[in-house]
C-alpha atoms as a PDB file:
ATOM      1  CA  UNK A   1     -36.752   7.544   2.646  1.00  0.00           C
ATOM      2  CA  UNK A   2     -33.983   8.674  -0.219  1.00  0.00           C
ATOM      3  CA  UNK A   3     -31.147   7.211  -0.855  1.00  0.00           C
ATOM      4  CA  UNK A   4     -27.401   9.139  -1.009  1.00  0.00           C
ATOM      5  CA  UNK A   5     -26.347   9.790  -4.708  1.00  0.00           C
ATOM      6  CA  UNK A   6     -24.004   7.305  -5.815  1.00  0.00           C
ATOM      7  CA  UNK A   7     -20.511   8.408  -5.554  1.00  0.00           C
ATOM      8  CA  UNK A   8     -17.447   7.975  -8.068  1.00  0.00           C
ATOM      9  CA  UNK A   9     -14.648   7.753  -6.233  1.00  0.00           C
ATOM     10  CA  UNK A  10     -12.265   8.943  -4.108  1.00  0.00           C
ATOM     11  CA  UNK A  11     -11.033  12.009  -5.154  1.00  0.00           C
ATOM     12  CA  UNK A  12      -8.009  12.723  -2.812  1.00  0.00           C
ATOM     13  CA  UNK A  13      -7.046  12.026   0.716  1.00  0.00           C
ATOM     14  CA  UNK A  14      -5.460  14.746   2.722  1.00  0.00           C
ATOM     15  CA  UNK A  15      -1.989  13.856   4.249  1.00  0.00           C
ATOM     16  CA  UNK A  16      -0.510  16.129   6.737  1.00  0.00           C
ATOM     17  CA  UNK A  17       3.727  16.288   6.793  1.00  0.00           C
ATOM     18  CA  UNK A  18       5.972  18.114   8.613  1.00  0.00           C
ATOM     19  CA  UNK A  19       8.240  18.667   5.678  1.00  0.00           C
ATOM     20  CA  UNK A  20       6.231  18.650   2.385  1.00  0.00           C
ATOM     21  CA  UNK A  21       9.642  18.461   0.165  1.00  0.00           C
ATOM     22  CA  UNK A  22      10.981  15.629   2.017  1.00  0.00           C
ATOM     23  CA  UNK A  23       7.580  13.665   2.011  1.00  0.00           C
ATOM     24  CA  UNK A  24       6.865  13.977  -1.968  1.00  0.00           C
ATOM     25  CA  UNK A  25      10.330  12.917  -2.008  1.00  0.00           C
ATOM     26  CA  UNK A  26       9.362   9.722   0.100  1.00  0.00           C
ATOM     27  CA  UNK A  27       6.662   8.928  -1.473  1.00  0.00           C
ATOM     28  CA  UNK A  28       8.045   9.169  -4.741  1.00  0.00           C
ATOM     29  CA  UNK A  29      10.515   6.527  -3.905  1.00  0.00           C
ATOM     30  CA  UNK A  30       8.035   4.150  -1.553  1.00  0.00           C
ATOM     31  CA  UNK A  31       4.774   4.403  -3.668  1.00  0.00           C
ATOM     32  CA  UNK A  32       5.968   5.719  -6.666  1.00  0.00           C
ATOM     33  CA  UNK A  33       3.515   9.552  -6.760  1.00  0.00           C
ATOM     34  CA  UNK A  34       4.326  12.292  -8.374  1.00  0.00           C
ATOM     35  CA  UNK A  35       3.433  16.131  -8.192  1.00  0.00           C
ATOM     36  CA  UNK A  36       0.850  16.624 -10.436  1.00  0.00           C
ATOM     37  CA  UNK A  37       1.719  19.744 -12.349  1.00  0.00           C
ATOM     38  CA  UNK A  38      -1.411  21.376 -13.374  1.00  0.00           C
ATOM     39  CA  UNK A  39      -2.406  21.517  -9.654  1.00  0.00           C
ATOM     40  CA  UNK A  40       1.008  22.476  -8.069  1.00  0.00           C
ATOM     41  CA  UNK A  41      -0.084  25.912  -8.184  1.00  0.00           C
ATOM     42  CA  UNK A  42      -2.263  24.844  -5.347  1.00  0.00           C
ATOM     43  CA  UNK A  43       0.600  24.475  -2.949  1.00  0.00           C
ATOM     44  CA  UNK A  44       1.378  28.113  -2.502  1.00  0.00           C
ATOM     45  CA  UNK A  45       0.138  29.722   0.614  1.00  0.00           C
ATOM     46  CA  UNK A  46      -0.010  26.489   2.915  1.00  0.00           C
ATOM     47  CA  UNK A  47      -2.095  24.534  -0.085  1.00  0.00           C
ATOM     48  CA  UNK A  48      -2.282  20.953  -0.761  1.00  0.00           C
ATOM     49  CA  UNK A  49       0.617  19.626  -2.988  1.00  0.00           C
ATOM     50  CA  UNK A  50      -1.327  17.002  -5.160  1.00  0.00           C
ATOM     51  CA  UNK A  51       0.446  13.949  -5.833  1.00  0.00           C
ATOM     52  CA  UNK A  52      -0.273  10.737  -8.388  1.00  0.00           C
ATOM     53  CA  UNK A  53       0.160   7.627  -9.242  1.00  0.00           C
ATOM     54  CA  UNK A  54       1.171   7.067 -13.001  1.00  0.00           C
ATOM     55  CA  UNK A  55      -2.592   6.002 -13.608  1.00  0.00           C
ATOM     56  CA  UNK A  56      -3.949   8.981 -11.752  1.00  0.00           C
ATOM     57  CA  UNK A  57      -6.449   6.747 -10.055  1.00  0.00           C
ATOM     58  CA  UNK A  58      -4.940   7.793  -6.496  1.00  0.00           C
ATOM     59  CA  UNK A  59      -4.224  11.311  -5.680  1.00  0.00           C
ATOM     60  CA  UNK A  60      -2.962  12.395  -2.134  1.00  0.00           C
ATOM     61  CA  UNK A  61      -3.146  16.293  -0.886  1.00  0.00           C
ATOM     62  CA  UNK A  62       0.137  17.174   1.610  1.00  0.00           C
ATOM     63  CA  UNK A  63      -0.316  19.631   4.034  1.00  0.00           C
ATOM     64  CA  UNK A  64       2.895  21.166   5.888  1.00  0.00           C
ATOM     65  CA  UNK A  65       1.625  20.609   9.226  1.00  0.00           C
ATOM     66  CA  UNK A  66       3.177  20.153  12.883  1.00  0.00           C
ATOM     67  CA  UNK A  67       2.682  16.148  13.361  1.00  0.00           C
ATOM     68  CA  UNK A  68      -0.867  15.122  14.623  1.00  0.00           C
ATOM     69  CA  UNK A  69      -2.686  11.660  16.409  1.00  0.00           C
ATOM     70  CA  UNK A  70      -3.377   9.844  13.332  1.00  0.00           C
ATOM     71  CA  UNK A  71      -7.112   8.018  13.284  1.00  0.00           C
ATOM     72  CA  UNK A  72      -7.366   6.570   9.692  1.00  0.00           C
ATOM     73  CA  UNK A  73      -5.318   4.343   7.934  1.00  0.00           C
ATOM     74  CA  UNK A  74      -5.058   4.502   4.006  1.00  0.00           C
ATOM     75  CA  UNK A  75      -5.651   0.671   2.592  1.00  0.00           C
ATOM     76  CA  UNK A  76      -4.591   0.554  -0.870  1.00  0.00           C
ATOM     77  CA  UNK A  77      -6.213  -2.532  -2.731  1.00  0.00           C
ATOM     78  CA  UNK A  78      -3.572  -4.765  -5.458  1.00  0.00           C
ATOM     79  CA  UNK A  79      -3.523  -8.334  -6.819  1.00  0.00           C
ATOM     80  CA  UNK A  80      -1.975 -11.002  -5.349  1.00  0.00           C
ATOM     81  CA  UNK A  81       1.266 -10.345  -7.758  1.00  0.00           C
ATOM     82  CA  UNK A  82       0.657  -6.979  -6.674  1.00  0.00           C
ATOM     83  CA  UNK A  83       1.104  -7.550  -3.148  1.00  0.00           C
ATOM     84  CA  UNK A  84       4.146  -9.972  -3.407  1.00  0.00           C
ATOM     85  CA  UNK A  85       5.888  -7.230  -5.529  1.00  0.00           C
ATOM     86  CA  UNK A  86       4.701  -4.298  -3.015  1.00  0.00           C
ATOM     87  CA  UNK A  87       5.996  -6.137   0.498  1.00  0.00           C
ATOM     88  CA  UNK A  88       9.472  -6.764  -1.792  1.00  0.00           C
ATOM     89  CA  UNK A  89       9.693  -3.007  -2.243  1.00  0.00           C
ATOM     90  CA  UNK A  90       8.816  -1.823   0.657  1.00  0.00           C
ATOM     91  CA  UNK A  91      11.103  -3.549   2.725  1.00  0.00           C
ATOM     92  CA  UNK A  92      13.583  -2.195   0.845  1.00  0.00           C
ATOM     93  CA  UNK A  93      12.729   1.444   1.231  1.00  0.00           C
ATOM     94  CA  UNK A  94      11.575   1.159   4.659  1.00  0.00           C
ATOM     95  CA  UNK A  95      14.613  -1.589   5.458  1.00  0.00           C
ATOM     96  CA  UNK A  96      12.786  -3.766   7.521  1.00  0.00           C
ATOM     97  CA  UNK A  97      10.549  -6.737   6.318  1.00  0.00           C
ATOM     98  CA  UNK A  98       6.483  -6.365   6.861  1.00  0.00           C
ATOM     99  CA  UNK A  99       4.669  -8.556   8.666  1.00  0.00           C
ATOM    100  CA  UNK A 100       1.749  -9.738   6.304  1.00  0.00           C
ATOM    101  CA  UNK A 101      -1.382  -9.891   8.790  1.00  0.00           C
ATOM    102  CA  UNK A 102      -4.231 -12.580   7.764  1.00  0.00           C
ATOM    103  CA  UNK A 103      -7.703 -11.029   7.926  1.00  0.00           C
ATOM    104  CA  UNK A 104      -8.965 -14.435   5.984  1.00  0.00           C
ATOM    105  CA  UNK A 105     -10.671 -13.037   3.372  1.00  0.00           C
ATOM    106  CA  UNK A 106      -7.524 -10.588   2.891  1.00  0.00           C
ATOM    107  CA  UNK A 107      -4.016 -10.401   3.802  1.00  0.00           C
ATOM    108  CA  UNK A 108      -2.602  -7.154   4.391  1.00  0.00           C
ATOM    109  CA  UNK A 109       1.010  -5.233   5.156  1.00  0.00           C
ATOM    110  CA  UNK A 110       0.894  -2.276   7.682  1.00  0.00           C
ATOM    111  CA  UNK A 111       3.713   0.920   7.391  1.00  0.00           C
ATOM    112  CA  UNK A 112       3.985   4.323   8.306  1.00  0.00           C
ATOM    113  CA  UNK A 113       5.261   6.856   6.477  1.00  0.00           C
ATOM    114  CA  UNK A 114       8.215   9.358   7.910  1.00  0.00           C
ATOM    115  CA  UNK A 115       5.432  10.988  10.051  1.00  0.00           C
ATOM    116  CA  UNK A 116       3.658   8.578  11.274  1.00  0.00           C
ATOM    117  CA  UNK A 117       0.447   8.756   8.725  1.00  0.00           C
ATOM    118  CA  UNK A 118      -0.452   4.934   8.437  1.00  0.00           C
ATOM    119  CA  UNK A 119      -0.830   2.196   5.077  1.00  0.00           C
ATOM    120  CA  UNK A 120      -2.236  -0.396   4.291  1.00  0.00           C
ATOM    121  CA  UNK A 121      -1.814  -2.661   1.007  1.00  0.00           C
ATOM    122  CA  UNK A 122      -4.000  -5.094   0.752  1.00  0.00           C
ATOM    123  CA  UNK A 123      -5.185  -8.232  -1.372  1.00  0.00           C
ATOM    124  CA  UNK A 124      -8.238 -10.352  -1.563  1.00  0.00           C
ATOM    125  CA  UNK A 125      -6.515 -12.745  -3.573  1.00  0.00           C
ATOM    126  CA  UNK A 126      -5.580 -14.862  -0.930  1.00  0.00           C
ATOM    127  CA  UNK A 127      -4.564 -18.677  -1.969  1.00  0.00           C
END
């Protein structure tokens, strides 16, 4: 029996907004992604508009599309300073506090963005 070629990463996870200028604009502000230029070309014609993180390790693709039942949630792994740091800022853009949930081996914050598409961060650095 073979075994499945060893992937690299993920590449990009497809988002799907109602408004694609006011999401970039959120998530500029909440998780701190930008338009990646050299792919913006991509958004013409109902495209993907690529956004980054300053490290380009994480890249989400946003769709213009009517508002959907969302069944996956986007868990974005950090260090315990990390997490500490994230659950400060996001309270502040979102302007409510997040619960931190204890899954024992990790703790975790849950949030939504402006349509609903749901977060996690994440730590296994849990004292």
């Amino acid at each position: 029996m073979s075994h499945p070629p060893a992937l690299q990463a993920i590449d990009h996870v497809h988002v799907h907004v109602r408004d694609r200028a006011a999401a970039e604009a959120w998530y500029a502000q909440a998780l701190g992604l930008r338009r990646l230029p050299e792919l913006a070309h991509w958004a013409a014609d109902g495209g993907p508009l690529t956004l980054s993180d300053p490290a380009g390790v994480l890249h989400l693709a946003l769709f213009e599309r009517p508002v959907q039942p969302h069944h996956a949630t986007l868990a974005l792994r950090v260090d315990a300073a990390g997490f500490a740091a994230w659950r400060a800022h996001l309270a502040q853009v979102l302007g409510q506090a997040l619960k931190v949930v204890d899954h024992r081996e990790s703790i975790s914050i849950y949030f939504t963005d402006p349509d609903g598409n749901p977060f996690e961060i994440t730590t296994y650095e849990v004292a």
